[in-house]
PDB file of C-alpha atoms in Angstrom:
ATOM      1  CA  MET A1431     -47.731  -9.847  42.240  1.00 45.00           C
ATOM      2  CA  THR A1432     -49.573 -12.563  44.311  1.00 47.00           C
ATOM      3  CA  ARG A1433     -51.139 -15.408  42.520  1.00 48.00           C
ATOM      4  CA  THR A1434     -52.502 -18.619  44.029  1.00 46.00           C
ATOM      5  CA  LEU A1435     -53.036 -22.545  43.039  1.00 56.00           C
ATOM      6  CA  GLU A1436     -56.726 -24.317  44.092  1.00 64.00           C
ATOM      7  CA  PRO A1437     -56.986 -25.312  47.572  1.00 79.00           C
ATOM      8  CA  ALA A1438     -57.555 -28.930  48.393  1.00 90.00           C
ATOM      9  CA  ALA A1439     -59.674 -30.509  51.489  1.00 94.00           C
ATOM     10  CA  ARG A1440     -60.568 -33.989  52.602  1.00 95.00           C
ATOM     11  CA  LEU A1441     -61.311 -36.479  55.925  1.00 96.00           C
ATOM     12  CA  GLU A1442     -58.487 -38.851  56.993  1.00 96.00           C
ATOM     13  CA  GLY A1443     -59.819 -40.609  59.795  1.00 97.00           C
ATOM     14  CA  ARG A1444     -60.224 -38.298  62.657  1.00 97.00           C
ATOM     15  CA  GLU A1445     -58.494 -35.733  60.727  1.00 98.00           C
ATOM     16  CA  MET A1446     -59.841 -32.800  58.399  1.00 97.00           C
ATOM     17  CA  ILE A1447     -56.789 -31.182  56.297  1.00 97.00           C
ATOM     18  CA  ILE A1448     -57.117 -28.248  54.160  1.00 97.00           C
ATOM     19  CA  SER A1449     -54.145 -26.411  52.091  1.00 97.00           C
ATOM     20  CA  ARG A1450     -53.368 -24.249  49.600  1.00 96.00           C
ATOM     21  CA  VAL A1451     -50.191 -22.920  47.860  1.00 96.00           C
ATOM     22  CA  LEU A1452     -50.104 -18.921  47.782  1.00 95.00           C
ATOM     23  CA  GLU A1453     -47.803 -17.461  45.574  1.00 88.00           C
ATOM     24  CA  ALA A1454     -46.378 -15.091  48.022  1.00 94.00           C
ATOM     25  CA  PRO A1455     -43.358 -14.877  50.371  1.00 97.00           C
ATOM     26  CA  ARG A1456     -44.197 -17.118  53.683  1.00 97.00           C
ATOM     27  CA  GLU A1457     -43.466 -14.010  56.053  1.00 97.00           C
ATOM     28  CA  LEU A1458     -46.060 -11.988  54.244  1.00 97.00           C
ATOM     29  CA  VAL A1459     -48.549 -14.660  54.448  1.00 98.00           C
ATOM     30  CA  TRP A1460     -47.566 -15.132  58.590  1.00 98.00           C
ATOM     31  CA  ARG A1461     -48.574 -11.486  59.015  1.00 97.00           C
ATOM     32  CA  ALA A1462     -51.846 -12.246  58.106  1.00 97.00           C
ATOM     33  CA  PHE A1463     -52.113 -14.536  61.223  1.00 97.00           C
ATOM     34  CA  THR A1464     -50.376 -11.871  63.793  1.00 96.00           C
ATOM     35  CA  ASP A1465     -53.299  -9.312  64.084  1.00 95.00           C
ATOM     36  CA  PRO A1466     -56.855  -9.189  64.714  1.00 94.00           C
ATOM     37  CA  ALA A1467     -57.414  -6.185  62.297  1.00 92.00           C
ATOM     38  CA  HIS A1468     -56.214  -9.087  59.640  1.00 94.00           C
ATOM     39  CA  LEU A1469     -57.873 -11.877  61.108  1.00 95.00           C
ATOM     40  CA  THR A1470     -61.251 -10.175  61.114  1.00 93.00           C
ATOM     41  CA  HIS A1471     -61.445 -10.052  57.185  1.00 93.00           C
ATOM     42  CA  TRP A1472     -60.227 -13.540  56.908  1.00 96.00           C
ATOM     43  CA  TRP A1473     -60.565 -15.996  59.473  1.00 97.00           C
ATOM     44  CA  GLY A1474     -64.290 -17.973  58.794  1.00 96.00           C
ATOM     45  CA  PRO A1475     -66.365 -18.859  55.904  1.00 96.00           C
ATOM     46  CA  LEU A1476     -67.134 -16.411  53.473  1.00 95.00           C
ATOM     47  CA  GLY A1477     -69.963 -13.842  54.725  1.00 93.00           C
ATOM     48  CA  PHE A1478     -68.769 -14.319  58.586  1.00 94.00           C
ATOM     49  CA  THR A1479     -67.267 -11.815  60.413  1.00 92.00           C
ATOM     50  CA  ILE A1480     -65.331 -11.980  64.016  1.00 93.00           C
ATOM     51  CA  GLU A1481     -65.386 -10.154  67.320  1.00 95.00           C
ATOM     52  CA  THR A1482     -62.108 -10.512  68.958  1.00 97.00           C
ATOM     53  CA  GLU A1483     -62.689 -10.178  72.953  1.00 97.00           C
ATOM     54  CA  LEU A1484     -58.881 -11.508  73.914  1.00 98.00           C
ATOM     55  CA  PHE A1485     -55.692 -11.891  71.391  1.00 98.00           C
ATOM     56  CA  GLU A1486     -52.532 -13.243  73.145  1.00 98.00           C
ATOM     57  CA  PHE A1487     -50.761 -14.181  70.132  1.00 98.00           C
ATOM     58  CA  ARG A1488     -47.758 -16.189  71.595  1.00 98.00           C
ATOM     59  CA  SER A1489     -47.311 -19.612  72.760  1.00 98.00           C
ATOM     60  CA  GLY A1490     -49.652 -20.501  76.060  1.00 98.00           C
ATOM     61  CA  GLY A1491     -51.820 -17.394  75.011  1.00 98.00           C
ATOM     62  CA  THR A1492     -55.435 -17.336  74.265  1.00 98.00           C
ATOM     63  CA  TRP A1493     -57.499 -15.846  71.596  1.00 98.00           C
ATOM     64  CA  ARG A1494     -61.118 -15.384  72.318  1.00 98.00           C
ATOM     65  CA  HIS A1495     -63.539 -14.374  69.690  1.00 98.00           C
ATOM     66  CA  VAL A1496     -67.137 -14.422  68.390  1.00 97.00           C
ATOM     67  CA  MET A1497     -68.107 -15.326  64.912  1.00 95.00           C
ATOM     68  CA  HIS A1498     -71.101 -13.853  63.523  1.00 94.00           C
ATOM     69  CA  GLY A1499     -72.701 -15.687  60.406  1.00 93.00           C
ATOM     70  CA  PRO A1500     -74.314 -14.178  57.632  1.00 91.00           C
ATOM     71  CA  ASP A1501     -77.961 -15.078  59.173  1.00 92.00           C
ATOM     72  CA  GLY A1502     -76.729 -13.431  62.396  1.00 91.00           C
ATOM     73  CA  THR A1503     -76.175 -16.516  64.633  1.00 94.00           C
ATOM     74  CA  ALA A1504     -73.194 -15.980  66.701  1.00 96.00           C
ATOM     75  CA  TYR A1505     -70.636 -18.816  67.450  1.00 94.00           C
ATOM     76  CA  PRO A1506     -68.188 -18.441  70.784  1.00 96.00           C
ATOM     77  CA  ASN A1507     -64.750 -19.658  70.308  1.00 97.00           C
ATOM     78  CA  ARG A1508     -61.771 -20.164  72.390  1.00 98.00           C
ATOM     79  CA  ILE A1509     -58.335 -20.708  70.739  1.00 98.00           C
ATOM     80  CA  ARG A1510     -55.293 -21.803  73.226  1.00 98.00           C
ATOM     81  CA  PHE A1511     -52.187 -21.627  71.123  1.00 98.00           C
ATOM     82  CA  GLN A1512     -49.607 -24.190  72.292  1.00 98.00           C
ATOM     83  CA  GLU A1513     -47.070 -23.070  69.407  1.00 98.00           C
ATOM     84  CA  VAL A1514     -46.559 -20.003  67.913  1.00 98.00           C
ATOM     85  CA  LEU A1515     -43.238 -20.591  65.731  1.00 98.00           C
ATOM     86  CA  ALA A1516     -43.088 -17.614  63.247  1.00 98.00           C
ATOM     87  CA  PRO A1517     -43.231 -17.712  60.530  1.00 98.00           C
ATOM     88  CA  GLU A1518     -43.326 -21.671  60.315  1.00 98.00           C
ATOM     89  CA  ARG A1519     -46.180 -23.155  62.313  1.00 98.00           C
ATOM     90  CA  LEU A1520     -49.295 -22.485  64.199  1.00 98.00           C
ATOM     91  CA  SER A1521     -50.592 -25.112  67.049  1.00 98.00           C
ATOM     92  CA  TYR A1522     -53.715 -24.744  69.292  1.00 98.00           C
ATOM     93  CA  ALA A1523     -56.747 -26.142  70.924  1.00 97.00           C
ATOM     94  CA  HIS A1524     -59.766 -25.192  69.444  1.00 97.00           C
ATOM     95  CA  ASP A1525     -63.334 -25.211  71.351  1.00 96.00           C
ATOM     96  CA  THR A1526     -66.466 -23.261  72.239  1.00 94.00           C
ATOM     97  CA  GLY A1527     -64.899 -22.277  75.717  1.00 91.00           C
ATOM     98  CA  GLN A1528     -65.859 -25.627  77.418  1.00 87.00           C
ATOM     99  CA  ASP A1529     -62.853 -27.475  78.836  1.00 87.00           C
ATOM    100  CA  GLU A1530     -65.028 -30.904  77.494  1.00 87.00           C
ATOM    101  CA  ASP A1531     -66.231 -29.706  74.373  1.00 89.00           C
ATOM    102  CA  PRO A1532     -66.943 -32.741  72.432  1.00 90.00           C
ATOM    103  CA  GLU A1533     -66.655 -31.079  69.322  1.00 90.00           C
ATOM    104  CA  GLY A1534     -63.404 -29.417  70.230  1.00 94.00           C
ATOM    105  CA  PHE A1535     -60.004 -30.146  67.949  1.00 97.00           C
ATOM    106  CA  HIS A1536     -56.420 -29.552  67.936  1.00 98.00           C
ATOM    107  CA  THR A1537     -55.120 -27.702  64.765  1.00 98.00           C
ATOM    108  CA  THR A1538     -51.711 -27.753  62.952  1.00 98.00           C
ATOM    109  CA  ILE A1539     -51.165 -24.647  60.724  1.00 98.00           C
ATOM    110  CA  THR A1540     -47.934 -25.142  59.191  1.00 98.00           C
ATOM    111  CA  LEU A1541     -46.601 -22.500  56.340  1.00 98.00           C
ATOM    112  CA  LEU A1542     -44.386 -24.513  54.290  1.00 97.00           C
ATOM    113  CA  ASP A1543     -41.443 -22.027  52.232  1.00 97.00           C
ATOM    114  CA  LEU A1544     -41.615 -22.970  48.382  1.00 96.00           C
ATOM    115  CA  GLY A1545     -38.760 -20.238  47.475  1.00 95.00           C
ATOM    116  CA  GLY A1546     -41.249 -16.985  46.856  1.00 92.00           C
ATOM    117  CA  SER A1547     -44.622 -19.039  47.428  1.00 95.00           C
ATOM    118  CA  THR A1548     -46.149 -20.543  50.634  1.00 97.00           C
ATOM    119  CA  HIS A1549     -47.913 -23.938  51.022  1.00 97.00           C
ATOM    120  CA  VAL A1550     -50.674 -23.341  53.693  1.00 97.00           C
ATOM    121  CA  VAL A1551     -51.657 -26.659  55.643  1.00 97.00           C
ATOM    122  CA  MET A1552     -54.188 -26.834  58.096  1.00 98.00           C
ATOM    123  CA  ARG A1553     -54.506 -30.146  59.744  1.00 98.00           C
ATOM    124  CA  ALA A1554     -57.336 -30.473  62.551  1.00 98.00           C
ATOM    125  CA  VAL A1555     -57.283 -33.748  64.586  1.00 98.00           C
ATOM    126  CA  PHE A1556     -60.962 -34.551  66.541  1.00 97.00           C
ATOM    127  CA  GLN A1557     -61.614 -36.754  69.642  1.00 95.00           C
ATOM    128  CA  SER A1558     -63.104 -39.235  66.958  1.00 96.00           C
ATOM    129  CA  GLU A1559     -63.790 -40.069  63.569  1.00 96.00           C
ATOM    130  CA  GLU A1560     -67.288 -39.886  64.239  1.00 96.00           C
ATOM    131  CA  ALA A1561     -66.796 -36.174  65.869  1.00 95.00           C
ATOM    132  CA  CYS A1562     -64.845 -35.342  62.803  1.00 96.00           C
ATOM    133  CA  ARG A1563     -67.422 -36.301  60.270  1.00 96.00           C
ATOM    134  CA  ARG A1564     -69.892 -34.728  62.354  1.00 95.00           C
ATOM    135  CA  VAL A1565     -68.582 -31.281  62.323  1.00 94.00           C
ATOM    136  CA  ALA A1566     -67.823 -31.580  58.475  1.00 95.00           C
ATOM    137  CA  GLN A1567     -71.375 -32.278  58.072  1.00 95.00           C
ATOM    138  CA  LYS A1568     -73.061 -30.166  60.526  1.00 92.00           C
ATOM    139  CA  TYR A1569     -71.143 -27.095  59.878  1.00 92.00           C
ATOM    140  CA  GLY A1570     -70.065 -27.739  56.261  1.00 94.00           C
ATOM    141  CA  ALA A1571     -66.424 -27.442  57.663  1.00 95.00           C
ATOM    142  CA  LEU A1572     -64.722 -28.736  54.590  1.00 95.00           C
ATOM    143  CA  GLU A1573     -65.946 -26.184  52.521  1.00 95.00           C
ATOM    144  CA  GLY A1574     -65.735 -23.412  55.040  1.00 95.00           C
ATOM    145  CA  GLY A1575     -62.480 -23.966  55.275  1.00 96.00           C
ATOM    146  CA  VAL A1576     -61.706 -23.765  51.738  1.00 96.00           C
ATOM    147  CA  GLN A1577     -63.297 -20.520  51.489  1.00 96.00           C
ATOM    148  CA  MET A1578     -61.660 -19.408  54.699  1.00 97.00           C
ATOM    149  CA  LEU A1579     -58.316 -19.845  52.479  1.00 96.00           C
ATOM    150  CA  SER A1580     -59.686 -17.981  49.624  1.00 95.00           C
ATOM    151  CA  ARG A1581     -60.326 -14.789  51.901  1.00 96.00           C
ATOM    152  CA  LEU A1582     -56.652 -15.326  53.107  1.00 97.00           C
ATOM    153  CA  VAL A1583     -55.774 -15.023  49.457  1.00 95.00           C
ATOM    154  CA  ASP A1584     -57.534 -11.455  49.372  1.00 96.00           C
ATOM    155  CA  GLN A1585     -55.746 -10.396  52.408  1.00 97.00           C
ATOM    156  CA  VAL A1586     -52.152 -11.346  51.490  1.00 97.00           C
ATOM    157  CA  VAL A1587     -52.822  -9.589  48.439  1.00 96.00           C
ATOM    158  CA  LEU A1588     -53.718  -6.329  50.175  1.00 97.00           C
ATOM    159  CA  LEU A1589     -50.689  -6.742  52.343  1.00 96.00           C
ATOM    160  CA  ALA A1590     -48.600  -7.259  49.230  1.00 95.00           C
ATOM    161  CA  GLY A1591     -49.836  -4.066  47.688  1.00 93.00           C
ATOM    162  CA  PRO A1592     -49.271  -1.688  46.030  1.00 97.00           C
ATOM    163  CA  THR A1593     -52.268  -1.001  48.145  1.00 98.00           C
ATOM    164  CA  PHE A1594     -54.364   2.273  47.845  1.00 98.00           C
ATOM    165  CA  HIS A1595     -56.221   3.527  50.703  1.00 98.00           C
ATOM    166  CA  PHE A1596     -58.974   5.539  51.222  1.00 98.00           C
ATOM    167  CA  ALA A1597     -61.614   6.790  54.163  1.00 98.00           C
ATOM    168  CA  ARG A1598     -64.585   8.613  53.995  1.00 98.00           C
ATOM    169  CA  THR A1599     -66.907   9.463  57.293  1.00 98.00           C
ATOM    170  CA  PHE A1600     -70.515   9.633  56.521  1.00 98.00           C
ATOM    171  CA  ASP A1601     -73.546  11.592  58.636  1.00 97.00           C
ATOM    172  CA  ALA A1602     -75.393   8.443  58.156  1.00 97.00           C
ATOM    173  CA  PRO A1603     -75.978   5.079  60.345  1.00 97.00           C
ATOM    174  CA  ARG A1604     -74.122   2.011  58.588  1.00 97.00           C
ATOM    175  CA  ALA A1605     -77.164   0.320  57.857  1.00 96.00           C
ATOM    176  CA  LEU A1606     -77.957   2.982  54.887  1.00 97.00           C
ATOM    177  CA  VAL A1607     -74.636   3.127  53.881  1.00 98.00           C
ATOM    178  CA  TRP A1608     -74.682  -0.601  53.591  1.00 97.00           C
ATOM    179  CA  GLN A1609     -77.809  -0.112  51.936  1.00 97.00           C
ATOM    180  CA  ALA A1610     -76.843   2.091  49.068  1.00 97.00           C
ATOM    181  CA  TRP A1611     -74.294  -0.323  47.897  1.00 95.00           C
ATOM    182  CA  MET A1612     -76.541  -2.888  48.418  1.00 94.00           C
ATOM    183  CA  ASP A1613     -79.792  -1.979  46.568  1.00 95.00           C
ATOM    184  CA  PRO A1614     -79.058  -1.470  42.660  1.00 93.00           C
ATOM    185  CA  ALA A1615     -81.531   1.169  42.615  1.00 93.00           C
ATOM    186  CA  GLN A1616     -79.635   3.309  45.260  1.00 95.00           C
ATOM    187  CA  PHE A1617     -76.317   2.411  43.656  1.00 95.00           C
ATOM    188  CA  ALA A1618     -77.076   3.769  40.292  1.00 93.00           C
ATOM    189  CA  GLN A1619     -77.802   6.952  41.915  1.00 93.00           C
ATOM    190  CA  TRP A1620     -74.681   7.692  43.036  1.00 94.00           C
ATOM    191  CA  TRP A1621     -71.843   5.919  41.541  1.00 94.00           C
ATOM    192  CA  GLY A1622     -69.230   6.955  39.142  1.00 86.00           C
ATOM    193  CA  PRO A1623     -67.626  10.220  38.103  1.00 82.00           C
ATOM    194  CA  LYS A1624     -70.268  13.469  37.807  1.00 79.00           C
ATOM    195  CA  GLY A1625     -71.769  13.778  34.702  1.00 79.00           C
ATOM    196  CA  MET A1626     -71.830  10.454  33.962  1.00 84.00           C
ATOM    197  CA  ALA A1627     -75.336   8.516  33.599  1.00 87.00           C
ATOM    198  CA  LEU A1628     -74.978   4.915  34.897  1.00 91.00           C
ATOM    199  CA  ARG A1629     -76.679   1.854  33.560  1.00 93.00           C
ATOM    200  CA  ILE A1630     -76.975  -1.155  35.083  1.00 95.00           C
ATOM    201  CA  ALA A1631     -77.022  -4.674  33.126  1.00 95.00           C
ATOM    202  CA  HIS A1632     -76.670  -7.142  35.468  1.00 95.00           C
ATOM    203  CA  HIS A1633     -76.698  -7.310  39.021  1.00 94.00           C
ATOM    204  CA  ASP A1634     -76.209 -10.354  41.291  1.00 95.00           C
ATOM    205  CA  LEU A1635     -74.907  -9.434  44.466  1.00 92.00           C
ATOM    206  CA  ARG A1636     -73.459 -12.632  46.208  1.00 92.00           C
ATOM    207  CA  PRO A1637     -69.960 -14.250  46.585  1.00 93.00           C
ATOM    208  CA  GLY A1638     -69.878 -15.312  43.038  1.00 94.00           C
ATOM    209  CA  GLY A1639     -72.061 -13.106  41.418  1.00 96.00           C
ATOM    210  CA  HIS A1640     -71.184  -9.779  39.519  1.00 97.00           C
ATOM    211  CA  LEU A1641     -72.374  -6.115  38.560  1.00 96.00           C
ATOM    212  CA  LEU A1642     -72.046  -5.399  35.006  1.00 97.00           C
ATOM    213  CA  TYR A1643     -72.454  -1.454  34.508  1.00 96.00           C
ATOM    214  CA  ALA A1644     -72.214   1.223  31.869  1.00 95.00           C
ATOM    215  CA  MET A1645     -71.206   4.848  32.274  1.00 92.00           C
ATOM    216  CA  THR A1646     -72.486   7.163  29.912  1.00 89.00           C
ATOM    217  CA  PRO A1647     -70.618  10.466  29.265  1.00 85.00           C
ATOM    218  CA  PRO A1648     -71.999  13.891  28.127  1.00 82.00           C
ATOM    219  CA  GLN A1649     -70.068  13.175  24.808  1.00 79.00           C
ATOM    220  CA  GLY A1650     -68.821   9.763  23.595  1.00 76.00           C
ATOM    221  CA  PRO A1651     -69.448   6.147  24.050  1.00 87.00           C
ATOM    222  CA  ASP A1652     -70.215   3.965  26.626  1.00 90.00           C
ATOM    223  CA  MET A1653     -67.727   2.815  29.267  1.00 92.00           C
ATOM    224  CA  TRP A1654     -68.413  -0.498  30.270  1.00 96.00           C
ATOM    225  CA  GLY A1655     -67.163  -1.903  33.880  1.00 96.00           C
ATOM    226  CA  ARG A1656     -67.651  -4.941  36.057  1.00 97.00           C
ATOM    227  CA  MET A1657     -67.632  -5.640  39.763  1.00 97.00           C
ATOM    228  CA  ALA A1658     -67.279  -9.270  40.565  1.00 97.00           C
ATOM    229  CA  TYR A1659     -67.969 -10.032  44.366  1.00 97.00           C
ATOM    230  CA  ARG A1660     -65.730 -12.597  46.606  1.00 96.00           C
ATOM    231  CA  ASP A1661     -67.062 -11.595  49.973  1.00 96.00           C
ATOM    232  CA  VAL A1662     -69.879 -10.198  51.207  1.00 95.00           C
ATOM    233  CA  ALA A1663     -70.093  -9.768  55.231  1.00 93.00           C
ATOM    234  CA  ALA A1664     -73.343  -7.515  56.002  1.00 92.00           C
ATOM    235  CA  PRO A1665     -72.906  -4.987  57.393  1.00 94.00           C
ATOM    236  CA  HIS A1666     -69.110  -4.979  57.895  1.00 93.00           C
ATOM    237  CA  HIS A1667     -67.249  -5.431  54.314  1.00 95.00           C
ATOM    238  CA  LEU A1668     -67.521  -6.331  50.628  1.00 97.00           C
ATOM    239  CA  GLY A1669     -64.624  -7.828  48.767  1.00 97.00           C
ATOM    240  CA  PHE A1670     -64.914  -7.217  45.202  1.00 98.00           C
ATOM    241  CA  THR A1671     -62.859  -6.894  41.745  1.00 98.00           C
ATOM    242  CA  ASP A1672     -63.347  -4.485  39.035  1.00 97.00           C
ATOM    243  CA  ALA A1673     -62.203  -3.864  35.630  1.00 98.00           C
ATOM    244  CA  PHE A1674     -62.748  -2.162  32.178  1.00 97.00           C
ATOM    245  CA  THR A1675     -65.017  -4.301  29.865  1.00 97.00           C
ATOM    246  CA  ASP A1676     -66.712  -4.560  26.684  1.00 96.00           C
ATOM    247  CA  ALA A1677     -70.715  -4.847  26.698  1.00 95.00           C
ATOM    248  CA  ASP A1678     -70.081  -8.458  27.156  1.00 95.00           C
ATOM    249  CA  GLY A1679     -68.274  -8.315  30.016  1.00 95.00           C
ATOM    250  CA  GLY A1680     -64.901  -9.121  28.662  1.00 96.00           C
ATOM    251  CA  LEU A1681     -61.969  -7.608  30.139  1.00 96.00           C
ATOM    252  CA  THR A1682     -60.805  -4.553  28.076  1.00 97.00           C
ATOM    253  CA  ARG A1683     -57.688  -2.003  28.894  1.00 96.00           C
ATOM    254  CA  HIS A1684     -58.009   1.097  30.895  1.00 93.00           C
ATOM    255  CA  PRO A1685     -59.431   3.668  28.257  1.00 89.00           C
ATOM    256  CA  LEU A1686     -56.379   6.267  28.992  1.00 89.00           C
ATOM    257  CA  CYS A1687     -53.703   4.004  30.298  1.00 94.00           C
ATOM    258  CA  ALA A1688     -52.375   0.862  28.485  1.00 95.00           C
ATOM    259  CA  THR A1689     -50.365  -0.210  31.476  1.00 97.00           C
ATOM    260  CA  TRP A1690     -53.098  -0.049  33.672  1.00 98.00           C
ATOM    261  CA  PRO A1691     -53.783  -3.269  35.789  1.00 98.00           C
ATOM    262  CA  LEU A1692     -56.562  -5.297  34.201  1.00 98.00           C
ATOM    263  CA  VAL A1693     -58.173  -6.138  37.377  1.00 98.00           C
ATOM    264  CA  LEU A1694     -57.949  -4.496  40.670  1.00 98.00           C
ATOM    265  CA  LEU A1695     -59.028  -6.320  44.120  1.00 98.00           C
ATOM    266  CA  ASN A1696     -61.156  -3.941  46.462  1.00 98.00           C
ATOM    267  CA  ARG A1697     -62.355  -3.895  50.215  1.00 98.00           C
ATOM    268  CA  ILE A1698     -64.633  -1.574  51.835  1.00 97.00           C
ATOM    269  CA  THR A1699     -65.333  -1.506  55.428  1.00 97.00           C
ATOM    270  CA  LEU A1700     -67.789   0.239  57.193  1.00 97.00           C
ATOM    271  CA  GLN A1701     -67.454   0.899  61.217  1.00 97.00           C
ATOM    272  CA  GLU A1702     -70.198   2.948  63.026  1.00 97.00           C
ATOM    273  CA  HIS A1703     -69.759   5.312  66.002  1.00 96.00           C
ATOM    274  CA  GLU A1704     -72.807   7.550  67.607  1.00 96.00           C
ATOM    275  CA  GLY A1705     -74.790   7.782  64.056  1.00 95.00           C
ATOM    276  CA  ARG A1706     -71.995   8.207  62.100  1.00 97.00           C
ATOM    277  CA  THR A1707     -70.340   5.741  59.505  1.00 98.00           C
ATOM    278  CA  THR A1708     -66.571   5.713  58.610  1.00 98.00           C
ATOM    279  CA  LEU A1709     -66.259   3.815  55.131  1.00 98.00           C
ATOM    280  CA  THR A1710     -62.225   2.425  54.634  1.00 98.00           C
ATOM    281  CA  LEU A1711     -61.212   1.121  51.197  1.00 98.00           C
ATOM    282  CA  LEU A1712     -58.170  -1.036  50.298  1.00 98.00           C
ATOM    283  CA  SER A1713     -57.647  -1.467  46.592  1.00 98.00           C
ATOM    284  CA  ALA A1714     -54.624  -3.510  44.752  1.00 98.00           C
ATOM    285  CA  PRO A1715     -53.790  -5.294  41.639  1.00 98.00           C
ATOM    286  CA  LEU A1716     -54.697  -8.528  40.893  1.00 95.00           C
ATOM    287  CA  GLY A1717     -52.314 -10.709  39.070  1.00 92.00           C
ATOM    288  CA  ALA A1718     -50.753  -7.894  37.647  1.00 95.00           C
ATOM    289  CA  SER A1719     -47.243  -7.254  35.963  1.00 96.00           C
ATOM    290  CA  PRO A1720     -44.448  -5.301  37.587  1.00 96.00           C
ATOM    291  CA  GLU A1721     -44.894  -2.231  34.759  1.00 98.00           C
ATOM    292  CA  GLU A1722     -48.940  -2.488  35.856  1.00 98.00           C
ATOM    293  CA  CYS A1723     -47.955  -2.572  39.506  1.00 97.00           C
ATOM    294  CA  ALA A1724     -45.757   0.745  38.503  1.00 98.00           C
ATOM    295  CA  ALA A1725     -48.902   2.384  36.762  1.00 98.00           C
ATOM    296  CA  PHE A1726     -51.171   1.967  39.475  1.00 98.00           C
ATOM    297  CA  GLU A1727     -49.028   2.988  42.538  1.00 97.00           C
ATOM    298  CA  GLY A1728     -47.986   6.017  39.938  1.00 97.00           C
ATOM    299  CA  GLY A1729     -51.893   6.793  39.705  1.00 97.00           C
ATOM    300  CA  PHE A1730     -52.738   7.145  43.449  1.00 98.00           C
ATOM    301  CA  SER A1731     -53.529  10.719  42.700  1.00 97.00           C
ATOM    302  CA  SER A1732     -56.158  10.327  40.403  1.00 95.00           C
ATOM    303  CA  LEU A1733     -57.488   7.300  42.622  1.00 96.00           C
ATOM    304  CA  GLU A1734     -58.080   9.895  45.148  1.00 96.00           C
ATOM    305  CA  GLN A1735     -59.675  12.268  42.972  1.00 94.00           C
ATOM    306  CA  GLY A1736     -61.842   9.733  41.444  1.00 93.00           C
ATOM    307  CA  TRP A1737     -62.693   7.951  44.938  1.00 95.00           C
ATOM    308  CA  GLY A1738     -63.292  11.358  46.612  1.00 95.00           C
ATOM    309  CA  GLY A1739     -65.821  12.523  44.019  1.00 93.00           C
ATOM    310  CA  THR A1740     -67.702   8.961  44.035  1.00 95.00           C
ATOM    311  CA  LEU A1741     -67.777   8.891  47.496  1.00 96.00           C
ATOM    312  CA  GLY A1742     -68.944  12.799  47.648  1.00 95.00           C
ATOM    313  CA  SER A1743     -71.914  11.642  45.614  1.00 94.00           C
ATOM    314  CA  LEU A1744     -72.644   9.183  48.170  1.00 96.00           C
ATOM    315  CA  ALA A1745     -72.796  11.538  51.049  1.00 96.00           C
ATOM    316  CA  ALA A1746     -74.963  13.812  48.958  1.00 95.00           C
ATOM    317  CA  PHE A1747     -77.188  10.910  48.048  1.00 95.00           C
ATOM    318  CA  LEU A1748     -77.489   9.753  51.960  1.00 96.00           C
ATOM    319  CA  SER A1749     -78.395  13.117  53.144  1.00 94.00           C
ATOM    320  CA  HIS A1750     -81.629  13.453  50.819  1.00 88.00           C
ATOM    321  CA  HIS A1751     -82.206   9.507  51.596  1.00 77.00           C
ATOM    322  CA  PRO A1752     -82.502   9.087  55.534  1.00 66.00           C
TER     323      PRO A1752
END
């Protein structure tokens, strides 16, 4: 079980300080920093993706990557690690690749062990107070840092588990697979078990937005569900929670399992190769009790069957909508 406390962000002279407490062991939080496969899902503000060119995670090493914004803008980044002290501290110089970058800064990230939880403190020191305030205003860096630590929360939840993994490859380019998730008219044609009609009551696909829908079996009452969107990084990944609800969106228990987690955190990632797209799903309980985690882990075979059927319907839909 991983819980979090709200983040704090402030400017102090030429320093930018952003922090957050995660109720997860420090070693687990540290893991999220150690691999580009983890970093690509949380490093940067909401909606951003990164493309790593070089990653040397060691004192004296370099990390070169390009951050891609939601509007398609590419931001080159160079991080030169000065200290990598596992699992306590990272210290590095950050710039755009220019040796005399006027907006470059030095960052120290400290992971403080609070006995089962971790206080993450990011302290960036700029060349002047003016440069610090300029970056904060120009790039929305304070809010971006808060969003980044929120994305770190989700990455740690998926690392902590228990985590369900599922993958499927489609004979369709990534843009079409992504659109099938984004467009409510398309989504309604394939989502859910076979034999159930889907009705969308509300759709607002953006970070902070949600989808409220009803599935109607051949016999029986409507089954309501809610997806709350946490991260939308087109067309790379989509992060969202899902839960059973009533018609007003209020949380309800699984109709067949009273100990099933109330809320699941999910992330789908899309990767294209030679015109085909592989969708990878990760799913884990959010804020669940040990009993609920055990029920979730015991239901992996049912999840595999359910997601297999749903993504099979997506495959059929894509085959008829080139």
